PDB file of C-alpha atoms in Angstrom:
ATOM      1  CA  MET A 347     -21.306 -10.549   7.417  1.00  0.00           C
ATOM      2  CA  SER A 348     -20.722  -6.538   7.265  1.00  0.00           C
ATOM      3  CA  ILE A 349     -19.875  -6.841  11.060  1.00  0.00           C
ATOM      4  CA  LEU A 350     -17.371  -8.819  10.301  1.00  0.00           C
ATOM      5  CA  PHE A 351     -16.009  -7.170   6.891  1.00  0.00           C
ATOM      6  CA  SER A 352     -15.584  -4.323   9.289  1.00  0.00           C
ATOM      7  CA  ILE A 353     -13.406  -5.462  11.557  1.00  0.00           C
ATOM      8  CA  LEU A 354     -11.155  -7.247   8.697  1.00  0.00           C
ATOM      9  CA  LEU A 355     -11.027  -3.495   7.339  1.00  0.00           C
ATOM     10  CA  PHE A 356     -10.087  -2.626  10.627  1.00  0.00           C
ATOM     11  CA  LEU A 357      -7.017  -4.951  10.841  1.00  0.00           C
ATOM     12  CA  HIS A 358      -5.899  -4.707   7.183  1.00  0.00           C
ATOM     13  CA  ILE A 359      -5.926  -0.899   7.908  1.00  0.00           C
ATOM     14  CA  VAL A 360      -3.613  -1.508  11.211  1.00  0.00           C
ATOM     15  CA  GLY A 361      -1.352  -4.236   8.807  1.00  0.00           C
ATOM     16  CA  ALA A 362      -0.969  -1.347   6.190  1.00  0.00           C
ATOM     17  CA  ALA A 363       0.117   0.889   9.263  1.00  0.00           C
ATOM     18  CA  MET A 364       2.043  -1.344  11.284  1.00  0.00           C
ATOM     19  CA  ILE A 365       5.135  -1.368   7.201  1.00  0.00           C
ATOM     20  CA  VAL A 366       4.544   2.173   6.896  1.00  0.00           C
ATOM     21  CA  GLY A 367       5.061   3.762  10.377  1.00  0.00           C
ATOM     22  CA  TYR A 368       8.143   1.696  10.946  1.00  0.00           C
ATOM     23  CA  TRP A 369       9.226   2.482   6.800  1.00  0.00           C
ATOM     24  CA  ILE A 370       8.827   6.309   8.124  1.00  0.00           C
ATOM     25  CA  ALA A 371      10.208   6.013  11.720  1.00  0.00           C
ATOM     26  CA  THR A 372      13.476   4.191   9.650  1.00  0.00           C
ATOM     27  CA  MET A 373      13.730   6.326   7.057  1.00  0.00           C
ATOM     28  CA  LYS A 374      17.001   7.828   7.669  1.00  0.00           C
ATOM     29  CA  GLN A 375      18.525   4.602   8.168  1.00  0.00           C
ATOM     30  CA  PRO A 376      16.534   2.390   6.379  1.00  0.00           C
ATOM     31  CA  THR A 377      15.827  -1.096   7.524  1.00  0.00           C
ATOM     32  CA  VAL A 378      13.114  -3.429   7.778  1.00  0.00           C
ATOM     33  CA  HIS A 379      11.403  -4.490  11.374  1.00  0.00           C
ATOM     34  CA  PRO A 380      10.093  -7.803  12.011  1.00  0.00           C
ATOM     35  CA  ARG A 381       6.658  -5.387  12.537  1.00  0.00           C
ATOM     36  CA  GLN A 382       6.708  -4.989   9.218  1.00  0.00           C
ATOM     37  CA  ARG A 383       6.590  -8.074   8.025  1.00  0.00           C
ATOM     38  CA  ASP A 384       3.908  -9.103  10.525  1.00  0.00           C
ATOM     39  CA  GLY A 385       2.019  -6.216   9.291  1.00  0.00           C
ATOM     40  CA  ALA A 386       2.623  -7.656   6.074  1.00  0.00           C
ATOM     41  CA  PHE A 387       0.892 -10.547   6.387  1.00  0.00           C
ATOM     42  CA  VAL A 388      -1.720  -9.180   8.592  1.00  0.00           C
ATOM     43  CA  GLN A 389      -2.710  -7.471   5.528  1.00  0.00           C
ATOM     44  CA  LEU A 390      -2.577 -10.786   3.014  1.00  0.00           C
ATOM     45  CA  VAL A 391      -4.763 -12.608   5.898  1.00  0.00           C
ATOM     46  CA  THR A 392      -7.272 -10.213   6.004  1.00  0.00           C
ATOM     47  CA  GLY A 393      -7.272  -9.238   2.912  1.00  0.00           C
ATOM     48  CA  ILE A 394      -8.251 -12.588   1.195  1.00  0.00           C
ATOM     49  CA  ALA A 395     -10.576 -13.150   3.461  1.00  0.00           C
ATOM     50  CA  MET A 396     -12.318  -9.441   3.002  1.00  0.00           C
ATOM     51  CA  MET A 397     -12.677 -11.102  -0.915  1.00  0.00           C
ATOM     52  CA  GLY A 398     -13.673 -13.979   0.036  1.00  0.00           C
ATOM     53  CA  ILE A 399     -17.012 -12.481   1.742  1.00  0.00           C
ATOM     54  CA  LEU A 400     -16.778  -9.038  -0.867  1.00  0.00           C
ATOM     55  CA  PRO A 401     -19.560 -11.341  -2.773  1.00  0.00           C
ATOM     56  CA  LEU A 402     -21.634 -12.259   0.257  1.00  0.00           C
ATOM     57  CA  LEU A 403     -22.550  -8.504   0.831  1.00  0.00           C
ATOM     58  CA  PRO A 404     -25.465  -6.712   0.241  1.00  0.00           C
ATOM     59  CA  ASP A 405     -24.640  -3.648  -3.058  1.00  0.00           C
ATOM     60  CA  ALA A 406     -21.139  -5.168  -3.562  1.00  0.00           C
ATOM     61  CA  HIS A 407     -19.491  -4.517  -7.361  1.00  0.00           C
ATOM     62  CA  PRO A 408     -15.967  -6.207  -6.917  1.00  0.00           C
ATOM     63  CA  ASN A 409     -13.110  -5.404  -8.902  1.00  0.00           C
ATOM     64  CA  TYR A 410     -11.608  -8.424  -8.766  1.00  0.00           C
ATOM     65  CA  PHE A 411      -8.916  -7.013 -11.765  1.00  0.00           C
ATOM     66  CA  LYS A 412      -8.253  -4.016  -8.821  1.00  0.00           C
ATOM     67  CA  LEU A 413      -8.353  -6.542  -6.259  1.00  0.00           C
ATOM     68  CA  GLY A 414      -5.542  -8.768  -7.923  1.00  0.00           C
ATOM     69  CA  ILE A 415      -3.278  -6.180  -8.411  1.00  0.00           C
ATOM     70  CA  LYS A 416      -3.448  -5.635  -4.920  1.00  0.00           C
ATOM     71  CA  PHE A 417      -3.029  -9.453  -3.714  1.00  0.00           C
ATOM     72  CA  ALA A 418      -0.068  -9.306  -6.096  1.00  0.00           C
ATOM     73  CA  ILE A 419       1.717  -6.361  -4.815  1.00  0.00           C
ATOM     74  CA  GLY A 420       1.282  -6.908  -0.469  1.00  0.00           C
ATOM     75  CA  VAL A 421       2.415 -10.805  -2.079  1.00  0.00           C
ATOM     76  CA  ALA A 422       5.556  -8.678  -2.993  1.00  0.00           C
ATOM     77  CA  VAL A 423       5.245  -6.245  -0.324  1.00  0.00           C
ATOM     78  CA  ALA A 424       5.470  -9.511   2.142  1.00  0.00           C
ATOM     79  CA  VAL A 425       7.971 -11.559   0.061  1.00  0.00           C
ATOM     80  CA  LEU A 426      10.736  -8.422   0.725  1.00  0.00           C
ATOM     81  CA  ALA A 427       9.780  -7.804   4.320  1.00  0.00           C
ATOM     82  CA  VAL A 428      10.542 -11.966   4.916  1.00  0.00           C
ATOM     83  CA  ILE A 429      13.641 -11.639   3.043  1.00  0.00           C
ATOM     84  CA  GLY A 430      14.736  -7.759   4.834  1.00  0.00           C
ATOM     85  CA  THR A 431      14.037  -9.760   8.023  1.00  0.00           C
ATOM     86  CA  ARG A 432      16.459 -12.663   7.664  1.00  0.00           C
ATOM     87  CA  LYS A 433      18.525 -10.361   6.579  1.00  0.00           C
ATOM     88  CA  VAL A 434      18.237  -8.326   9.881  1.00  0.00           C
ATOM     89  CA  LYS A 435      18.460 -11.522  11.838  1.00  0.00           C
ATOM     90  CA  LYS A 436      21.312 -12.725  10.385  1.00  0.00           C
ATOM     91  CA  GLY A 437      23.255  -9.402  11.104  1.00  0.00           C
ATOM     92  CA  GLU A 438      23.256  -9.219   7.537  1.00  0.00           C
ATOM     93  CA  GLU A 439      22.695  -4.907   6.175  1.00  0.00           C
ATOM     94  CA  VAL A 440      19.018  -4.553   4.438  1.00  0.00           C
ATOM     95  CA  SER A 441      19.539  -2.460   1.701  1.00  0.00           C
ATOM     96  CA  THR A 442      17.769   0.802   1.421  1.00  0.00           C
ATOM     97  CA  GLY A 443      16.260  -0.398  -1.927  1.00  0.00           C
ATOM     98  CA  LEU A 444      15.186  -3.783   0.106  1.00  0.00           C
ATOM     99  CA  ALA A 445      13.539  -1.673   2.843  1.00  0.00           C
ATOM    100  CA  HIS A 446      12.168   1.268   0.619  1.00  0.00           C
ATOM    101  CA  GLY A 447      10.857  -1.437  -1.236  1.00  0.00           C
ATOM    102  CA  VAL A 448       8.469  -3.115   1.633  1.00  0.00           C
ATOM    103  CA  GLY A 449       7.476   0.501   2.794  1.00  0.00           C
ATOM    104  CA  GLY A 450       7.186   2.112  -1.092  1.00  0.00           C
ATOM    105  CA  LEU A 451       5.074  -0.901  -2.576  1.00  0.00           C
ATOM    106  CA  ALA A 452       2.933  -0.741   0.660  1.00  0.00           C
ATOM    107  CA  LEU A 453       2.250   3.237   0.266  1.00  0.00           C
ATOM    108  CA  VAL A 454       1.367   2.372  -3.753  1.00  0.00           C
ATOM    109  CA  ASN A 455      -1.593  -0.637  -2.735  1.00  0.00           C
ATOM    110  CA  ILE A 456      -2.965   2.154   0.283  1.00  0.00           C
ATOM    111  CA  ALA A 457      -2.917   4.556  -3.296  1.00  0.00           C
ATOM    112  CA  ILE A 458      -4.711   2.053  -5.026  1.00  0.00           C
ATOM    113  CA  ALA A 459      -7.470   0.963  -2.773  1.00  0.00           C
ATOM    114  CA  THR A 460      -8.306   4.495  -1.629  1.00  0.00           C
ATOM    115  CA  ILE A 461      -7.862   6.450  -5.673  1.00  0.00           C
ATOM    116  CA  TRP A 462      -8.931   4.116  -7.994  1.00  0.00           C
ATOM    117  CA  ASN A 463     -12.825   3.389  -7.864  1.00  0.00           C
TER     118      ASN A 463
END
């Protein structure tokens, strides 16, 4: 199980890199890239899978309150990313707040994961 958890964690980090990387790359002209939406869904799927495996790992003491907050933020990032990519697909302008909401909330989620013990 620990190998599966490690693989899921790797993919979870890749999803975060997709969101934050494109956010930083487009910071001068904020928009939402379709890969940010994909990264958000990768994060949600792998996060849910890791939450399911976590109780099966030896010496695991999951903090479900923290995981619930991370899940709520992850859902918000995914919703904003979907809205942003739909606007881009229609040729509409993506607001600065929406674009920064996707990247900024993803960054907050990373901070929660790494700083909160």
